[in-house]
C-alpha cells in the first residue's frame, strides 16, 4: 500500500460539483485539484458555503462529482458501484463527524469496534488497548453515548475512525460542536494520530487555531482552491482567512 | 451484526412491543383455535369410543342414499324381529336392541327445558346390559315402565332429583314420568348442553313412534371371536335396509357429525385469526417503515463505517425475525389461555363443550409459529429494502432523504393494477364458469387480499384531500391544535394511508357482513310478507328444530282455526342426486301464496298421493312441464313416481320450499317420525287475543312448540341471524383491535419524531390540553379515513356478493354504517390516549435539547 510518507492517498483532479438545474443551479465546486499526502494532517478552510463539506464528501466517496476524477488508495472511485464503495470505506476510509454519530444503544467499546464488527474482523486486543489509552477512554468503555460528555463522545468517534487503521480519516468540523478547551483536546488527539500513529487526516474547520496544527492548510472560496499554506501559525492563517473573505 | 440488531430492538422497546402486539393477537387466535378444537375433538373421540366399549358390532338402519347431517331425514328403523335372529347366531354372546329420538324434558311449570339451542336426546336403555347403554348410571336405578333417567347436569340446573315427576314430550303430547335415576353421557355430564333422557325399550318405542321397530342392535361376540368375523356372520342374515359395522366403525360414524362441526368451527375461527394477522402485517409494515425513516442517520452512519447494503437489509430482517418469533411464541401460549376462556364462554352461553384437558399438539406449535413469523417477515421485506436505500451521505447531511425505490414512480399504476387484479379475482371467483367451491373461495380470498393491498396503496394520493375534508371541523372549531392536527395527518400521506389501511380492512369486512345481513333480513321480511298469508306460525321453541306433527294437528283442532298449512322437510333422491325436498298438506293453499309460472296456488291443495310441484330453475334444469313424471327415492328405499302439477317462481329472500314438493300424505307414508319445519295457521278474525288464547291452549301439551304472529315469526327467524352477526362482529373486532394498536404505534412514533417540534410549540405557549387535542385530532382523522374507505369498500364487496347470490336484494345498512363511523371515531380517540399523554408530558426545554 502506498502509505509511505509523502505519497498521496487521495488525488482529486478537476472536480466540479453542481447542484440543481437551470435557475436554481449551484456550483459548489468549480474544478478543484488536490492531493492529500499520506501521513500528514491537511486542514480545509473557507467561508461558509465555499464547498468544504462538498469537497470532503466527494473525496470520501459519499458523493459523486459532476465531473473530474478522484483516486483513493490508487483506485478511481468516481465510477465505483455501491458494493465497491462499501469495500473502500471498510478498508481505506475513516470518518469523524461534527455530531459524533455514535449509536445510542451500543456502549463506547462496542461503538469503537463497530467498523471491525461490520467487516467481520477480529480486533487485535493489544492494539485496541493501545488505542484506548491514547484516546484516554480507559474507564469509560462500558458507558453508553448518552452517559458521556461531548468531548468523550468525540474521543470515542475518533477511536472508531482509527480502529481499522484506514488510509485516510475525514473529519468535518470535528470541534464544531465542542467548547474551545474540549475542542483543543480533540485536536491534540488528531495531531497525535498523525504524528505517532502515522495516520492521514483531512479536517474541515472554521477555526484558525485548529488549522494551525495542520501540516498543510487549503483555502476554498466559491468552489475553488484559492490558497495553500504549509506549517503556518494560527496568526498567519487568521490573516489569510480575513483576506479571502474580504475578496 | 445480529447482536447489533438485537441491541437496536432493546433500545426501542416500546416501539418493538407495540409492533409485536400486532402479531401476538393473530397468533393467539390461531393457536387458541387449534387448542380449542383439538381438545373438543379428543374429548368427543373419547366419548364415542367409550359409548361403544364392549360392543363388537352394531346393526343400524340404512338409508337408500347418503344423508347430510341435520337435514331432518334420518335412517329408517328396522323391524325388531331381527334382534332374536341375531342373538341366535352361533358366535353372538348378546344382542341388545335400542331406539333413539328427540325427547323434550318439561319442567314442573309446564315449560320446556332448553339450554340455548342444544338438542334434547332420548334413548332406550337396557337395565340388564348396562354396559351396552349409551348412558351411564350415576345415581338411582335404571327406568321401569313410566320412569325416566335424566342427565346429572339438567337435574342439578333445574333442581330435580330421583323420585321427582317430570314431563317428556317426544312425538306425541307431554307425558309424565318419574325420575328413577340420573345418568351421564358416557363419561361426560353433557355434550353441547344437550338434555338426556333414557327409557326402557317399550316406553321409548312408544314415545318415538317406533313400536315394533329398532334403530340399532348392539352385539357382543363370544370370547375369541373377532369383530370382523362377527360382522361377516351377521351380514349373511341382514335384511334389506340394514347394515352392520364393528363397534369402532360405529363410533367413528357417530362422531362424524361432531367431527364436521369441529372442523367447521376450526376453519371458521382460524379465518378470523388469519384476518387479524393480515391486518397485523399492515401494522408491522407501517411501523417498520416509520422506524427505518427515523433511523436514517443511524443507518447512514453504519454505511459510512463500511456496512454493505446486504448487512443493513439483514439487520432489519433479523430484527423482525426475532420480534416475529418472540411475538409468535407469546401468542402461542396465550392461545392456551384463549382456549380455556372460550370453553368457559361456551359454557356460560349454555353450549357446554366436552373438555378432557387442553391438547397442545405439535401441529399447533408449528402452524402458529410459522404463520406469525412468516407474516412478520413478509411485512418486513419492503422496509428492509427501503433501509438499503439510505445513502451514506445522510450521516452528515441534515435532511438527506431516503432515495425513492426503482419502482416508486410506478407506485400508483402498480397499485391500480393490484386493485384491478384483485377485483378481477373476486369477479372470476363469483361469476367464473364451472368453478368448484374451493376454487371460488380461493379466487375470492386472493382477490380480497389484493384489493385491500391495492386500495391501501392507492389511498395515499387521496390522503391530502380526505384529510382536508375530514379535518375541517377540527381545524375550524379546534383552534390551532385542530389545524395542526390536520396538517400533521397529511404531511406524510403514505404513513397516514398505511395506518388507516389497517383499520380499513376491519371496517370493510364488518360493513360487508352488515350489508349482507341487512339485505338478507330485508328480503326475508319481504318474502314472508308475500308468501305467508296466514295469521300465526307454529315453530319449535328454538325457532329452527323440526317439531312433531302432532303439535300442529292439535292446533288445527283449536276453535277459530280455518286452515293449517304444514311444511315438512327432508332429503330425497331425485334425478340421481340428493335434494332438499319438502311436503305440504292441503291447508297450505290457504296460508301460503306463491308466484306460479305454471299452475296456480290451488295446486298446493291438490297434490294428492302422487302430485308434485317444482321450482322454476329445477324445472328448466330437468326440462319439466305440467304432467312430467318425477321419480323420487325416499330414505327407506322406496321409489315412487310423481307427476308435476305446478311450477313456481321462488321468492327472493327465502323460499319455504325445496326443489320438489309433494303432499304431506305421500311424504309421511315413506318417513319414520315425520316432522314439520313450520306450520302456518289461518284463523277467523285474524290476529286476536281470543285466537292467541285458543292456540295457546291447544299447544299446551306440546311445550317444545310455540306459536307466533307474522311479525314475531319474522323477528324469531331473524334472531338466529342476529346472533351469528354478533359473533362475527366480535371476531372481526379482533382485527380492529390490531389496527387500533397500529394507530397507537404510528402516533407514538410520530410524537417521538416530532419531539423538537412539539417542544417548540409548548415553548411558544401551547398548553398540555392543546397538545393532547392535537394528537387526538390527528388520530381521529386517520381512523375516519380508514373507516370511510373501509365502509365504501365493504358496501361494494357486499354489492358484488349480493348480485351473485341473486336471492337477496341489496339494502344499505344506514344505521350500522353510522354506528361503525362513530366506532371508528372512538377507535381514534382511544388510540390517541397514550401517545397524547406522552406528547403532553414532554418538557419543552428537554424537547428542544433533544438530538
Ligand atoms: N444537497 C444540496 N443541494 C443543493 N445545494 C447544496 C447541497 N449541498 C450543498 N449545497 C450548496 O453547495 C454549496 C457548498 O456547500 P457546502 O456544504 O460544501 O459548504 P461548506 O463550505 O461546507 O459550508 P459550511 O461552512 O457552512 O459548512 C452551498 O452553496 C450549498 O448551498
Ligand atoms: Mg460544511
mmCIF file of N, CA and C and ligand atoms in Angstrom, chain A residues 47-54 57 98 172-173 204 206, ligand 2:
data_model
loop_
_atom_site.group_PDB
_atom_site.id
_atom_site.type_symbol
_atom_site.label_atom_id
_atom_site.label_comp_id
_atom_site.label_asym_id
_atom_site.label_seq_id
_atom_site.Cartn_x
_atom_site.Cartn_y
_atom_site.Cartn_z
ATOM 1 N N UNK A 47 -14.882 30.297 3.699
ATOM 2 C CA UNK A 47 -16.143 30.848 4.201
ATOM 3 C C UNK A 47 -17.271 29.810 4.102
ATOM 4 N N UNK A 48 -18.321 30.081 4.834
ATOM 5 C CA UNK A 48 -19.485 29.190 4.790
ATOM 6 C C UNK A 48 -20.020 29.139 3.366
ATOM 7 N N UNK A 49 -20.329 27.935 2.923
ATOM 8 C CA UNK A 49 -20.877 27.779 1.580
ATOM 9 C C UNK A 49 -19.811 27.734 0.506
ATOM 10 N N UNK A 50 -18.552 27.707 0.877
ATOM 11 C CA UNK A 50 -17.485 27.728 -0.126
ATOM 12 C C UNK A 50 -17.270 26.349 -0.758
ATOM 13 N N UNK A 51 -17.846 25.310 -0.178
ATOM 14 C CA UNK A 51 -17.745 23.981 -0.790
ATOM 15 C C UNK A 51 -16.862 23.014 -0.023
ATOM 16 N N UNK A 52 -16.508 23.322 1.211
ATOM 17 C CA UNK A 52 -15.618 22.472 2.006
ATOM 18 C C UNK A 52 -16.216 21.079 2.213
ATOM 19 N N UNK A 53 -17.445 21.084 2.732
ATOM 20 C CA UNK A 53 -18.077 19.794 3.008
ATOM 21 C C UNK A 53 -18.268 19.015 1.710
ATOM 22 N N UNK A 54 -18.692 19.717 0.682
ATOM 23 C CA UNK A 54 -18.914 19.054 -0.596
ATOM 24 C C UNK A 54 -17.639 18.370 -1.073
ATOM 25 N N UNK A 57 -16.950 15.289 1.046
ATOM 26 C CA UNK A 57 -17.849 14.166 0.730
ATOM 27 C C UNK A 57 -17.415 13.477 -0.562
ATOM 28 N N UNK A 98 -19.176 15.896 12.883
ATOM 29 C CA UNK A 98 -19.414 17.037 13.781
ATOM 30 C C UNK A 98 -20.340 16.642 14.933
ATOM 31 N N UNK A 172 -15.154 16.375 9.444
ATOM 32 C CA UNK A 172 -15.808 17.631 9.061
ATOM 33 C C UNK A 172 -16.174 18.394 10.331
ATOM 34 N N UNK A 173 -15.467 19.477 10.582
ATOM 35 C CA UNK A 173 -15.677 20.289 11.776
ATOM 36 C C UNK A 173 -15.780 19.430 13.042
ATOM 37 N N UNK A 204 -11.966 19.547 8.075
ATOM 38 C CA UNK A 204 -12.556 20.839 7.740
ATOM 39 C C UNK A 204 -12.723 21.609 9.034
ATOM 40 N N UNK A 206 -13.347 25.821 10.864
ATOM 41 C CA UNK A 206 -13.536 27.261 10.734
ATOM 42 C C UNK A 206 -12.556 28.028 11.596
HETATM 43 MG MG1 LIG C 2 -19.784 22.235 5.806
#
